[in-house]
PDB file of C-alpha atoms in Angstrom:
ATOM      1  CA  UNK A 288     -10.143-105.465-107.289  1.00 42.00           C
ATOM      2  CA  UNK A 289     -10.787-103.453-104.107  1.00 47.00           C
ATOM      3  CA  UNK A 290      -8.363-103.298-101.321  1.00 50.00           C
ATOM      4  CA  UNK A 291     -10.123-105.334 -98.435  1.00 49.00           C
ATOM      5  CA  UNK A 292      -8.565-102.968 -96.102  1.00 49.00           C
ATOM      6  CA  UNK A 293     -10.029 -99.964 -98.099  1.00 54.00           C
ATOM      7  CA  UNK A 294     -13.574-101.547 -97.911  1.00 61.00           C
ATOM      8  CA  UNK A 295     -13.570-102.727 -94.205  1.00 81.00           C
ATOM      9  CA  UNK A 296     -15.980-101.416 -91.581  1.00 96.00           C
ATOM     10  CA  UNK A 297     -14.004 -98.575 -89.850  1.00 97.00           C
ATOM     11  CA  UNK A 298     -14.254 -95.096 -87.552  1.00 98.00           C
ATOM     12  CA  UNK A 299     -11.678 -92.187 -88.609  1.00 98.00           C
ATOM     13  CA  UNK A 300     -11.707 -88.978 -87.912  1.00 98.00           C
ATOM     14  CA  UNK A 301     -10.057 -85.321 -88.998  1.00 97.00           C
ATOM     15  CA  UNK A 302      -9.981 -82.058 -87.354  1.00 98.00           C
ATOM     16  CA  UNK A 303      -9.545 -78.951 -89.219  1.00 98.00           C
ATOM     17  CA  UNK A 304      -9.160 -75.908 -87.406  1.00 97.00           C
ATOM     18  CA  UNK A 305     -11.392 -73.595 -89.478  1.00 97.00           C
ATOM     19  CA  UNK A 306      -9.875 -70.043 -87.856  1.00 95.00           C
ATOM     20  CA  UNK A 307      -6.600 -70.950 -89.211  1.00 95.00           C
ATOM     21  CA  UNK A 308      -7.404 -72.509 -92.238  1.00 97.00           C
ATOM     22  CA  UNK A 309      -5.357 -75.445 -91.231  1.00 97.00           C
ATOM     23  CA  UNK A 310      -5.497 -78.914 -89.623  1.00 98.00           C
ATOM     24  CA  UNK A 311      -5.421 -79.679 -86.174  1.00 97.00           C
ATOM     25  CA  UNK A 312      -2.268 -81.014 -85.203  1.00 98.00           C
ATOM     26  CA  UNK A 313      -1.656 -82.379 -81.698  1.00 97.00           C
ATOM     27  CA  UNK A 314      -5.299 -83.015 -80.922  1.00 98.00           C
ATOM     28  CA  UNK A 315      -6.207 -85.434 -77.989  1.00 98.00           C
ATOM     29  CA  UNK A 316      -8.880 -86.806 -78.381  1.00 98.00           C
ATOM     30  CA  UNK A 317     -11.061 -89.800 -76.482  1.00 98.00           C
ATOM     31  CA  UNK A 318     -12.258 -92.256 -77.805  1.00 98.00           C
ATOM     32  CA  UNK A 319     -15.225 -94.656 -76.276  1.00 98.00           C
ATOM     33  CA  UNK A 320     -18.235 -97.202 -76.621  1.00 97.00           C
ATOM     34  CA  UNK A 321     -21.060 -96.522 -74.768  1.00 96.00           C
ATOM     35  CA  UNK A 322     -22.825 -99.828 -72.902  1.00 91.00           C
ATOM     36  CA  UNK A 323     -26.310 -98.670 -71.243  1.00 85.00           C
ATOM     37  CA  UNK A 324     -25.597 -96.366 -68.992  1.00 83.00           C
ATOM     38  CA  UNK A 325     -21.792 -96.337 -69.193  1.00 92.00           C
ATOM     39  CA  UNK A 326     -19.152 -96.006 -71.273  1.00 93.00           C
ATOM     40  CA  UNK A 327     -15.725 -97.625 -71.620  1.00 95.00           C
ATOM     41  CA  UNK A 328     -12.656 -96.073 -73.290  1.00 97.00           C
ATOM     42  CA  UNK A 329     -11.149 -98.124 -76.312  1.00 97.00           C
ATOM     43  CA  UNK A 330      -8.318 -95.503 -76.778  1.00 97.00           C
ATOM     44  CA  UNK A 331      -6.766 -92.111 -75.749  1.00 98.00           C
ATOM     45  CA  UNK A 332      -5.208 -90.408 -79.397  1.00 98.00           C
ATOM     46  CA  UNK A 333      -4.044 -86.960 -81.239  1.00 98.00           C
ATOM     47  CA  UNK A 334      -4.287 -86.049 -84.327  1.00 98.00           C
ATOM     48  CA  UNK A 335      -1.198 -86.404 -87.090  1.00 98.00           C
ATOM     49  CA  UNK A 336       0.074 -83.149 -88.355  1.00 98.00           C
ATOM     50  CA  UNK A 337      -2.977 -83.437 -90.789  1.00 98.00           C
ATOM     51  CA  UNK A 338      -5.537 -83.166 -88.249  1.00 98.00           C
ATOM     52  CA  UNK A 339      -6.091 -86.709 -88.736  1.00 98.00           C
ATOM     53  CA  UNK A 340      -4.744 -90.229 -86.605  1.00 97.00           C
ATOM     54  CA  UNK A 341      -2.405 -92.633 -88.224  1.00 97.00           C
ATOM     55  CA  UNK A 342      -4.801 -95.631 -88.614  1.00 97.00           C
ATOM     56  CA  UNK A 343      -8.307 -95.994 -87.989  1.00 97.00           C
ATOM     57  CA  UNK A 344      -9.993 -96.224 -84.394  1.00 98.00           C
ATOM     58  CA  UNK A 345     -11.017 -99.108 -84.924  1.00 97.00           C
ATOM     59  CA  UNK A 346     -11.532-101.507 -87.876  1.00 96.00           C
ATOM     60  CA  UNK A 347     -12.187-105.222 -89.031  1.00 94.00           C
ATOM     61  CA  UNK A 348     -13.468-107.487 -85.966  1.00 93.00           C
ATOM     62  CA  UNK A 349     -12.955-104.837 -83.611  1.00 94.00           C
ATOM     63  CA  UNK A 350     -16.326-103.050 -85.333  1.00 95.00           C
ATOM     64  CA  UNK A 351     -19.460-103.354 -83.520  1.00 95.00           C
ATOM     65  CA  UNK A 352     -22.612-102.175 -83.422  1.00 96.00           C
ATOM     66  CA  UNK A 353     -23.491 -99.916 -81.316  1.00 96.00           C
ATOM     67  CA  UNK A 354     -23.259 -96.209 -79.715  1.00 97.00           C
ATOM     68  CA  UNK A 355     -19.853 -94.557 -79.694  1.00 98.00           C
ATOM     69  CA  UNK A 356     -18.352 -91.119 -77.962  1.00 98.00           C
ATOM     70  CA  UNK A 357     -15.094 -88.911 -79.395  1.00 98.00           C
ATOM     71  CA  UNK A 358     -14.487 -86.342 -76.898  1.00 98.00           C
ATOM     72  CA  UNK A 359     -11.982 -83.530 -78.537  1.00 98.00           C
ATOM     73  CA  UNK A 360     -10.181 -81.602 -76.155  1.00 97.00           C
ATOM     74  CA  UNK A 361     -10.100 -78.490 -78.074  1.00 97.00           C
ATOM     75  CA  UNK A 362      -9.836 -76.145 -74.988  1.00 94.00           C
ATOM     76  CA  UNK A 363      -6.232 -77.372 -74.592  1.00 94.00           C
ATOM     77  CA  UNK A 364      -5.325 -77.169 -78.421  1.00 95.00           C
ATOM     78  CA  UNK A 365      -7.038 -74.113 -79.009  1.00 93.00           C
ATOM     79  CA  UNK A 366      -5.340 -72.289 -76.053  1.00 87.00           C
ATOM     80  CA  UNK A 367      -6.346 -68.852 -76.596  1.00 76.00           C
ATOM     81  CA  UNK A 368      -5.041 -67.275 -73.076  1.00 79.00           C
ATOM     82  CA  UNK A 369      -8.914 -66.730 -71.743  1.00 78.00           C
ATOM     83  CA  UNK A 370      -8.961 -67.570 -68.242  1.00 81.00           C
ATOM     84  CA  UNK A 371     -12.246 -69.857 -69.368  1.00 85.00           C
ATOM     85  CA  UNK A 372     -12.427 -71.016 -72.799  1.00 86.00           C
ATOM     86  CA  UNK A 373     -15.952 -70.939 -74.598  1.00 92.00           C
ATOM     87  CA  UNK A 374     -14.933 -74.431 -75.883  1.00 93.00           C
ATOM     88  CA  UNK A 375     -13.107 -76.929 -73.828  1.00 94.00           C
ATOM     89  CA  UNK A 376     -14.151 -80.605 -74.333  1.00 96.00           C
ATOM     90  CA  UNK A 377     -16.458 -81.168 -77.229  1.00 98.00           C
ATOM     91  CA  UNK A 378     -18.064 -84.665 -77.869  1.00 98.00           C
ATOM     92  CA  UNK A 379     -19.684 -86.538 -80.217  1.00 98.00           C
ATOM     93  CA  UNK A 380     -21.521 -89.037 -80.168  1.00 97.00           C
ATOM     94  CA  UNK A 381     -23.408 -91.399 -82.992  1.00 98.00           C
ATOM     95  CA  UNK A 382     -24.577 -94.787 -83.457  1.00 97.00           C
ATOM     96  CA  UNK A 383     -22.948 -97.510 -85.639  1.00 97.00           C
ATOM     97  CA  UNK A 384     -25.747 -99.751 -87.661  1.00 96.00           C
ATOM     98  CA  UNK A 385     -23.579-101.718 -89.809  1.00 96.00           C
ATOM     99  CA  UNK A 386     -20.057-102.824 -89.042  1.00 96.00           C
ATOM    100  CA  UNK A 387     -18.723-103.333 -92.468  1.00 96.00           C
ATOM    101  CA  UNK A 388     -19.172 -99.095 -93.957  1.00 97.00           C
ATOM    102  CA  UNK A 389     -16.684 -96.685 -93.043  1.00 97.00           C
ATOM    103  CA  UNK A 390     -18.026 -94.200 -90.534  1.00 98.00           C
ATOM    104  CA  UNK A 391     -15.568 -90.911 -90.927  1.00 98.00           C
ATOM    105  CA  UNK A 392     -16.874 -88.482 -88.086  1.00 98.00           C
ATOM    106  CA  UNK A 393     -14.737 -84.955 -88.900  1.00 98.00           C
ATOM    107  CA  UNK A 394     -14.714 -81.873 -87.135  1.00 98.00           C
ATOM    108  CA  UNK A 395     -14.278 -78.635 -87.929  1.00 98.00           C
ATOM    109  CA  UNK A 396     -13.406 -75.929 -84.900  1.00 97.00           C
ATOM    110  CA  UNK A 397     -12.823 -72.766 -83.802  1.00 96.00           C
ATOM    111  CA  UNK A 398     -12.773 -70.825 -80.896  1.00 94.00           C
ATOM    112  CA  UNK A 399     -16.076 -69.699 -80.774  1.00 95.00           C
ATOM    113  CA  UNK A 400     -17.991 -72.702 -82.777  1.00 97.00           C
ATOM    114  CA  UNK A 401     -17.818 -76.571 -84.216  1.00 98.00           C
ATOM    115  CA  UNK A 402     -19.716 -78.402 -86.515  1.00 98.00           C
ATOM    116  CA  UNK A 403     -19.600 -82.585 -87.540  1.00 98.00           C
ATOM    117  CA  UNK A 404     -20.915 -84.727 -90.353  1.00 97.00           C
ATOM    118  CA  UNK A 405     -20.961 -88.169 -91.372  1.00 96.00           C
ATOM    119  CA  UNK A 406     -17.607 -88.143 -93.827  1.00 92.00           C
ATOM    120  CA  UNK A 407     -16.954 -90.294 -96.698  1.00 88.00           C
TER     121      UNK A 407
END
C-alpha cells in the first residue's frame, strides 16, 4: 500500500548548481500564488544542504488550482564579485491543473544560464 503522504498533491523543488557540480545550499527562494493581476506570497524558504527544502511548499488541502511563482535569488547565492550579476532573481512560473499529482519544479543554475522542467 502507498504512503498517502507519498501520493498527495504537492510543489517541491531542487536547485543544483550546475558550475559546481553540486547542490545549492542556502538558496532563498519565494514562493507565491498568483490571483488575476496579483500575487500573494505563501512562503519565504532556502534550500537544505541538498539544494532542496525540508518539506514540500505546499501539500494536501493547501493545493489549489491555479498559477504559481518561485522566484530564486541566485544573484545573492551565486555571488561572483561582478559589480552586476548576469543573473540575479530568476522566476518561474507554471500553472497547477490537478491538485492531487506532485508538481516538482527543479532548477539547474549557473552564472551565466538556468534551465527548469516539470520533475518527477
Amino acid at each position: 500500500m502507498m504512503d498517502a503522504a507519498k501520493t498527495a498533491g504537492r510543489i517541491t523543488t531542487h536547485v543544483l548548481d550546475t558550475a559546481s557540480g553540486k547542490p545549492a545550499a542556502g538558496l532563498k527562494i519565494d514562493f507565491y500564488r498568483l490571483d488575476g493581476s496579483g500575487r500573494e506570497i505563501i512562503k519565504s524558504i532556502s534550500t537544505n544542504d541538498d539544494g532542496r527544502c525540508d518539506s514540500p511548499l505546499v501539500s494536501g488541502d493547501e493545493m489549489k488550482t491555479g498559477v504559481y511563482e518561485l522566484v530564486f535569488h541566485v544573484g545573492d547565492y551565486l555571488d561572483t564579485g561582478a559589480a552586476v550579476a548576469f543573473l540575479d532573481q530568476v522566476p518561474v512560473r507554471f500553472g497547477v491543473d490537478d491538485p492531487s499529482a506532485h508538481y516538482h519544479v527543479p532548477l539547474l543554475v549557473s552564472p551565466f544560464s538556468y534551465a527548469t522542467y516539470r520533475g518527477s
